[in-house]
Amino acid sequence: VADELIAQKVPVHLSVHDDPPLALVGRSKRYFLFTGLCQTQFTRVLRGSRSVDVTSHPMGEHYFKHYGVKSVAYFPYIHKLPHIQVPIAKAPLRVGFLGTLYTPREAKVFAQALAIVQKRTNIPVEWHFWGLGLRQQAWIKDLAAPTVIHPFMTEDKLPQALAPMHALYANYPFDATSRVFRQTSHPAKLSTYLKAQRPIFAHTPLPSSLADFVSHTGVGLVCSSDNPVTVAQQLQLLLTTPIPAEQFAKARQNWYGEENLERLRTSLLS
């Protein structure tokens, strides 16, 4: 659609959430042969758009380096963090996950890490899921740690549902074909995680935009290992390191606040 509008000299603003050629088509087992065709069209659309916003700062750097196109990074605006006051029970140890798992591999590793934590602490563990599709639900059957699948829930109710969790899990796939995706994408779930104001366990290879967010804001811990023993050690470190409420407030202000909104407004009006 954008390609046709640009051909008709209609001014277009392009908003990129995931890189089409490499992060989407290039990672697909079914459509990877179309990567070249997608790359050609996407290059034309990207360069033909009057203004562009992207989902992360590294994506903007990537497009400027490879296409010479300037853009602004925009994150979903959060007006303010909700007031959430939920008593966190010591047991069971609950870890929450929102959205879609990329591959079964990372889920198996993290479940094994949870089982190790349970054995070391003698505290039962639970891994809670919201938003899993049927395919991903099959992946988490018979994991090393107990799993709880929650029914569909609207966005406005999710922060309160996530609040009783001791930690929230976010990850990127570890396979080599996901390199550009890891570096340029920005998990949509992070804005909801931030509203829940619970520690984030970022399980991702480096470098990645997920690691950038968590390390820069201090709202969690980054683990770049796929060894269950190391993952368990890092998770225990996160669970024993309190995160002040001000860290979540600063993360909202610096990443999802008014300056972020102004960047997009300026880009659209330019």
Short mmCIF file of C-alpha atoms in Angstrom, two decimals:
data_model
loop_
_atom_site.label_atom_id
_atom_site.label_comp_id
_atom_site.label_asym_id
_atom_site.label_seq_id
_atom_site.Cartn_x
_atom_site.Cartn_y
_atom_site.Cartn_z
CA VAL A 1 0.00 0.00 0.00
CA ALA A 2 2.79 2.43 0.93
CA ASP A 3 4.62 1.54 -2.29
CA GLU A 4 1.57 2.44 -4.39
CA LEU A 5 0.91 5.68 -2.48
CA ILE A 6 4.52 6.79 -2.92
CA ALA A 7 4.31 6.01 -6.64
CA GLN A 8 1.30 8.36 -6.80
CA LYS A 9 3.33 11.12 -5.07
CA VAL A 10 1.24 10.92 -1.90
CA PRO A 11 3.22 11.92 1.22
CA VAL A 12 3.70 8.85 3.43
CA HIS A 13 4.82 8.44 7.03
CA LEU A 14 6.22 4.95 7.60
CA SER A 15 6.15 3.28 11.03
CA VAL A 16 8.40 0.21 11.30
CA HIS A 17 7.83 -2.22 14.17
CA ASP A 18 9.96 -5.13 12.92
CA ASP A 19 12.41 -5.12 10.03
CA PRO A 20 10.51 -6.80 7.14
CA PRO A 21 13.38 -8.32 5.07
CA LEU A 22 15.60 -9.79 7.81
CA ALA A 23 13.60 -9.87 11.05
CA LEU A 24 10.38 -11.22 9.51
CA VAL A 25 10.75 -12.81 6.04
CA GLY A 26 14.40 -13.77 6.55
CA ARG A 27 13.59 -15.70 9.74
CA SER A 28 10.63 -17.52 8.18
CA LYS A 29 11.05 -21.20 7.29
CA ARG A 30 8.29 -20.88 4.69
CA TYR A 31 9.01 -17.51 3.05
CA PHE A 32 12.77 -16.94 3.41
CA LEU A 33 13.23 -17.37 -0.36
CA PHE A 34 11.34 -14.08 -0.82
CA THR A 35 13.84 -12.12 1.29
CA GLY A 36 15.43 -10.50 -1.76
CA LEU A 37 12.09 -9.36 -3.21
CA CYS A 38 11.05 -7.99 0.17
CA GLN A 39 14.39 -6.19 0.53
CA THR A 40 13.97 -4.48 -2.86
CA GLN A 41 10.48 -3.21 -2.15
CA PHE A 42 11.22 -2.23 1.44
CA THR A 43 14.27 -0.22 0.34
CA ARG A 44 12.10 1.66 -2.17
CA VAL A 45 9.38 2.35 0.40
CA LEU A 46 11.80 3.36 3.14
CA ARG A 47 13.61 5.85 0.90
CA GLY A 48 10.38 7.13 -0.63
CA SER A 49 8.62 7.91 2.65
CA ARG A 50 8.55 11.53 3.76
CA SER A 51 9.18 10.61 7.42
CA VAL A 52 9.89 7.40 9.32
CA ASP A 53 9.58 6.25 12.90
CA VAL A 54 11.17 3.01 14.12
CA THR A 55 10.73 0.80 17.14
CA SER A 56 14.23 1.23 18.62
CA HIS A 57 17.29 3.46 18.45
CA PRO A 58 19.47 0.61 17.04
CA MET A 59 16.93 0.13 14.23
CA GLY A 60 17.29 3.82 13.34
CA GLU A 61 21.08 3.47 13.28
CA HIS A 62 20.76 0.33 11.15
CA TYR A 63 18.57 2.08 8.54
CA PHE A 64 20.79 5.15 8.38
CA LYS A 65 23.90 3.00 7.90
CA HIS A 66 22.40 0.71 5.23
CA TYR A 67 19.91 3.01 3.47
CA GLY A 68 20.94 6.55 4.36
CA VAL A 69 17.45 7.15 5.81
CA LYS A 70 16.97 9.24 8.95
CA SER A 71 14.25 8.27 11.41
CA VAL A 72 13.06 8.77 14.98
CA ALA A 73 12.60 6.03 17.57
CA TYR A 74 9.15 5.88 19.12
CA PHE A 75 7.98 3.76 22.05
CA PRO A 76 4.29 3.34 23.05
CA TYR A 77 3.42 6.40 25.13
CA ILE A 78 2.65 5.80 28.83
CA HIS A 79 0.90 8.76 30.41
CA LYS A 80 1.67 7.55 33.94
CA LEU A 81 2.32 4.32 35.77
CA PRO A 82 -0.77 2.86 37.46
CA HIS A 83 -0.94 2.68 41.23
CA ILE A 84 -0.51 -1.01 41.99
CA GLN A 85 -0.21 -2.32 45.51
CA VAL A 86 -0.25 -6.10 45.65
CA PRO A 87 1.26 -8.11 48.53
CA ILE A 88 3.82 -10.53 47.09
CA ALA A 89 3.56 -13.92 48.78
CA LYS A 90 6.89 -15.66 49.43
CA ALA A 91 5.66 -18.94 47.97
CA PRO A 92 5.18 -20.12 45.37
CA LEU A 93 7.84 -18.26 43.40
CA ARG A 94 5.94 -16.87 40.40
CA VAL A 95 7.48 -15.74 37.10
CA GLY A 96 5.20 -14.17 34.48
CA PHE A 97 5.41 -14.08 30.70
CA LEU A 98 3.28 -12.08 28.29
CA GLY A 99 2.99 -12.65 24.56
CA THR A 100 4.50 -15.21 22.20
CA LEU A 101 7.52 -17.46 22.65
CA TYR A 102 9.86 -17.40 19.65
CA THR A 103 11.17 -20.98 19.86
CA PRO A 104 10.75 -23.90 22.30
CA ARG A 105 14.48 -23.91 23.05
CA GLU A 106 14.58 -20.86 25.35
CA ALA A 107 11.47 -22.05 27.21
CA LYS A 108 13.10 -25.40 28.00
CA VAL A 109 16.26 -23.71 29.27
CA PHE A 110 14.41 -21.27 31.51
CA ALA A 111 12.12 -23.99 32.89
CA GLN A 112 15.21 -26.03 33.77
CA ALA A 113 16.62 -22.97 35.52
CA LEU A 114 13.39 -22.57 37.50
CA ALA A 115 13.62 -26.21 38.58
CA ILE A 116 17.18 -25.60 39.80
CA VAL A 117 16.04 -22.55 41.80
CA GLN A 118 13.25 -24.62 43.36
CA LYS A 119 15.71 -27.32 44.38
CA ARG A 120 18.17 -24.82 45.86
CA THR A 121 15.63 -22.75 47.78
CA ASN A 122 13.08 -25.45 48.57
CA ILE A 123 10.40 -22.97 47.42
CA PRO A 124 7.90 -24.21 44.79
CA VAL A 125 7.96 -22.33 41.47
CA GLU A 126 5.32 -21.48 38.87
CA TRP A 127 5.68 -20.05 35.37
CA HIS A 128 2.59 -18.04 34.38
CA PHE A 129 1.65 -17.29 30.75
CA TRP A 130 -0.71 -14.77 29.16
CA GLY A 131 -1.36 -14.57 25.42
CA LEU A 132 0.16 -17.86 24.23
CA GLY A 133 -1.13 -19.26 20.95
CA LEU A 134 -2.01 -22.94 20.59
CA ARG A 135 1.37 -23.77 19.05
CA GLN A 136 3.26 -22.17 21.95
CA GLN A 137 0.98 -23.85 24.48
CA ALA A 138 2.14 -27.19 23.09
CA TRP A 139 5.76 -26.12 23.61
CA ILE A 140 5.34 -25.59 27.34
CA LYS A 141 3.76 -28.95 28.10
CA ASP A 142 5.90 -31.25 30.25
CA LEU A 143 8.56 -28.64 31.02
CA ALA A 144 10.87 -29.02 34.00
CA ALA A 145 8.81 -26.46 35.96
CA PRO A 146 5.03 -26.19 36.48
CA THR A 147 3.27 -23.84 34.05
CA VAL A 148 -0.01 -21.91 34.38
CA ILE A 149 -1.84 -20.72 31.24
CA HIS A 150 -4.19 -17.79 31.80
CA PRO A 151 -7.19 -16.93 29.57
CA PHE A 152 -7.19 -13.91 27.25
CA MET A 153 -7.10 -10.60 29.06
CA THR A 154 -7.41 -7.04 27.75
CA GLU A 155 -4.37 -4.75 27.93
CA ASP A 156 -5.82 -2.53 30.67
CA LYS A 157 -6.17 -5.49 33.06
CA LEU A 158 -2.74 -7.05 32.43
CA PRO A 159 -0.60 -4.82 34.70
CA GLN A 160 -2.71 -5.75 37.73
CA ALA A 161 -2.60 -9.44 36.75
CA LEU A 162 1.21 -9.34 36.41
CA ALA A 163 1.76 -7.44 39.66
CA PRO A 164 1.79 -10.52 41.98
CA MET A 165 4.69 -12.01 39.99
CA HIS A 166 8.13 -12.05 41.61
CA ALA A 167 9.72 -11.45 38.20
CA LEU A 168 8.71 -11.05 34.55
CA TYR A 169 10.47 -13.00 31.79
CA ALA A 170 11.38 -11.46 28.43
CA ASN A 171 13.58 -13.07 25.83
CA TYR A 172 14.94 -13.05 22.30
CA PRO A 173 15.80 -16.21 20.31
CA PHE A 174 19.41 -17.39 20.42
CA ASP A 175 19.66 -18.67 16.82
CA ALA A 176 22.03 -16.96 14.37
CA THR A 177 19.28 -16.00 11.89
CA SER A 178 17.70 -13.73 14.52
CA ARG A 179 20.74 -11.43 14.87
CA VAL A 180 19.20 -8.39 13.12
CA PHE A 181 15.85 -9.02 14.82
CA ARG A 182 17.48 -9.04 18.28
CA GLN A 183 19.39 -5.85 17.62
CA THR A 184 16.65 -3.77 15.99
CA SER A 185 13.34 -4.92 17.48
CA HIS A 186 11.80 -3.73 20.76
CA PRO A 187 9.45 -6.10 22.64
CA ALA A 188 5.95 -4.64 22.81
CA LYS A 189 5.45 -6.41 26.15
CA LEU A 190 7.98 -4.11 27.85
CA SER A 191 5.48 -1.25 28.15
CA THR A 192 3.04 -3.59 29.94
CA TYR A 193 5.83 -5.00 32.11
CA LEU A 194 6.78 -1.47 33.08
CA LYS A 195 3.20 -0.71 34.14
CA ALA A 196 3.23 -3.83 36.34
CA GLN A 197 6.42 -2.49 38.01
CA ARG A 198 7.97 -5.92 38.59
CA PRO A 199 11.65 -6.90 37.98
CA ILE A 200 12.38 -7.95 34.40
CA PHE A 201 14.58 -10.95 33.61
CA ALA A 202 15.93 -10.31 30.10
CA HIS A 203 17.13 -13.59 28.58
CA THR A 204 18.90 -12.65 25.36
CA PRO A 205 22.21 -12.89 23.49
CA LEU A 206 24.23 -9.69 23.20
CA PRO A 207 23.94 -7.20 21.68
CA SER A 208 20.17 -6.74 21.70
CA SER A 209 17.67 -3.92 22.09
CA LEU A 210 16.04 -5.80 24.97
CA ALA A 211 19.35 -5.85 26.84
CA ASP A 212 19.82 -2.14 26.09
CA PHE A 213 16.50 -1.25 27.68
CA VAL A 214 16.90 -3.35 30.83
CA SER A 215 20.52 -2.40 31.46
CA HIS A 216 19.99 1.33 30.78
CA THR A 217 16.88 1.62 32.96
CA GLY A 218 17.96 -0.67 35.81
CA VAL A 219 14.52 -2.29 36.01
CA GLY A 220 15.89 -5.82 35.85
CA LEU A 221 18.82 -8.02 34.94
CA VAL A 222 20.25 -9.23 31.62
CA CYS A 223 21.28 -12.88 31.20
CA SER A 224 23.01 -13.79 27.93
CA SER A 225 23.64 -17.46 28.76
CA ASP A 226 21.65 -20.48 27.61
CA ASN A 227 23.13 -22.68 30.34
CA PRO A 228 20.36 -23.52 32.85
CA VAL A 229 22.76 -23.40 35.82
CA THR A 230 23.97 -19.91 34.91
CA VAL A 231 20.40 -18.76 34.19
CA ALA A 232 19.32 -20.02 37.63
CA GLN A 233 22.16 -18.13 39.32
CA GLN A 234 21.23 -14.91 37.51
CA LEU A 235 17.56 -15.33 38.32
CA GLN A 236 18.33 -15.78 42.03
CA LEU A 237 20.46 -12.63 41.90
CA LEU A 238 17.54 -10.69 40.41
CA LEU A 239 15.10 -12.04 43.00
CA THR A 240 17.35 -10.97 45.88
CA THR A 241 18.08 -7.47 44.52
CA PRO A 242 15.25 -5.01 45.30
CA ILE A 243 14.46 -2.49 42.55
CA PRO A 244 13.29 0.93 43.86
CA ALA A 245 9.97 2.23 42.55
CA GLU A 246 11.81 5.30 41.23
CA GLN A 247 13.60 3.13 38.65
CA PHE A 248 10.31 2.23 36.98
CA ALA A 249 9.20 5.88 37.07
CA LYS A 250 12.47 7.00 35.44
CA ALA A 251 12.17 4.31 32.78
CA ARG A 252 8.68 5.57 31.90
CA GLN A 253 9.86 9.17 31.73
CA ASN A 254 13.02 8.50 29.70
CA TRP A 255 11.69 5.86 27.29
CA TYR A 256 7.88 6.07 27.18
CA GLY A 257 7.19 9.61 28.33
CA GLU A 258 6.52 13.05 26.89
CA GLU A 259 9.87 13.58 25.13
CA ASN A 260 9.27 10.32 23.28
CA LEU A 261 5.82 11.56 22.24
CA GLU A 262 7.24 14.88 21.08
CA ARG A 263 9.74 13.10 18.79
CA LEU A 264 6.92 11.39 16.94
CA ARG A 265 4.79 14.57 16.79
CA THR A 266 7.69 16.53 15.29
CA SER A 267 8.36 13.80 12.75
CA LEU A 268 4.72 13.64 11.64
CA LEU A 269 4.42 17.43 11.28
CA SER A 270 7.70 17.86 9.45
#
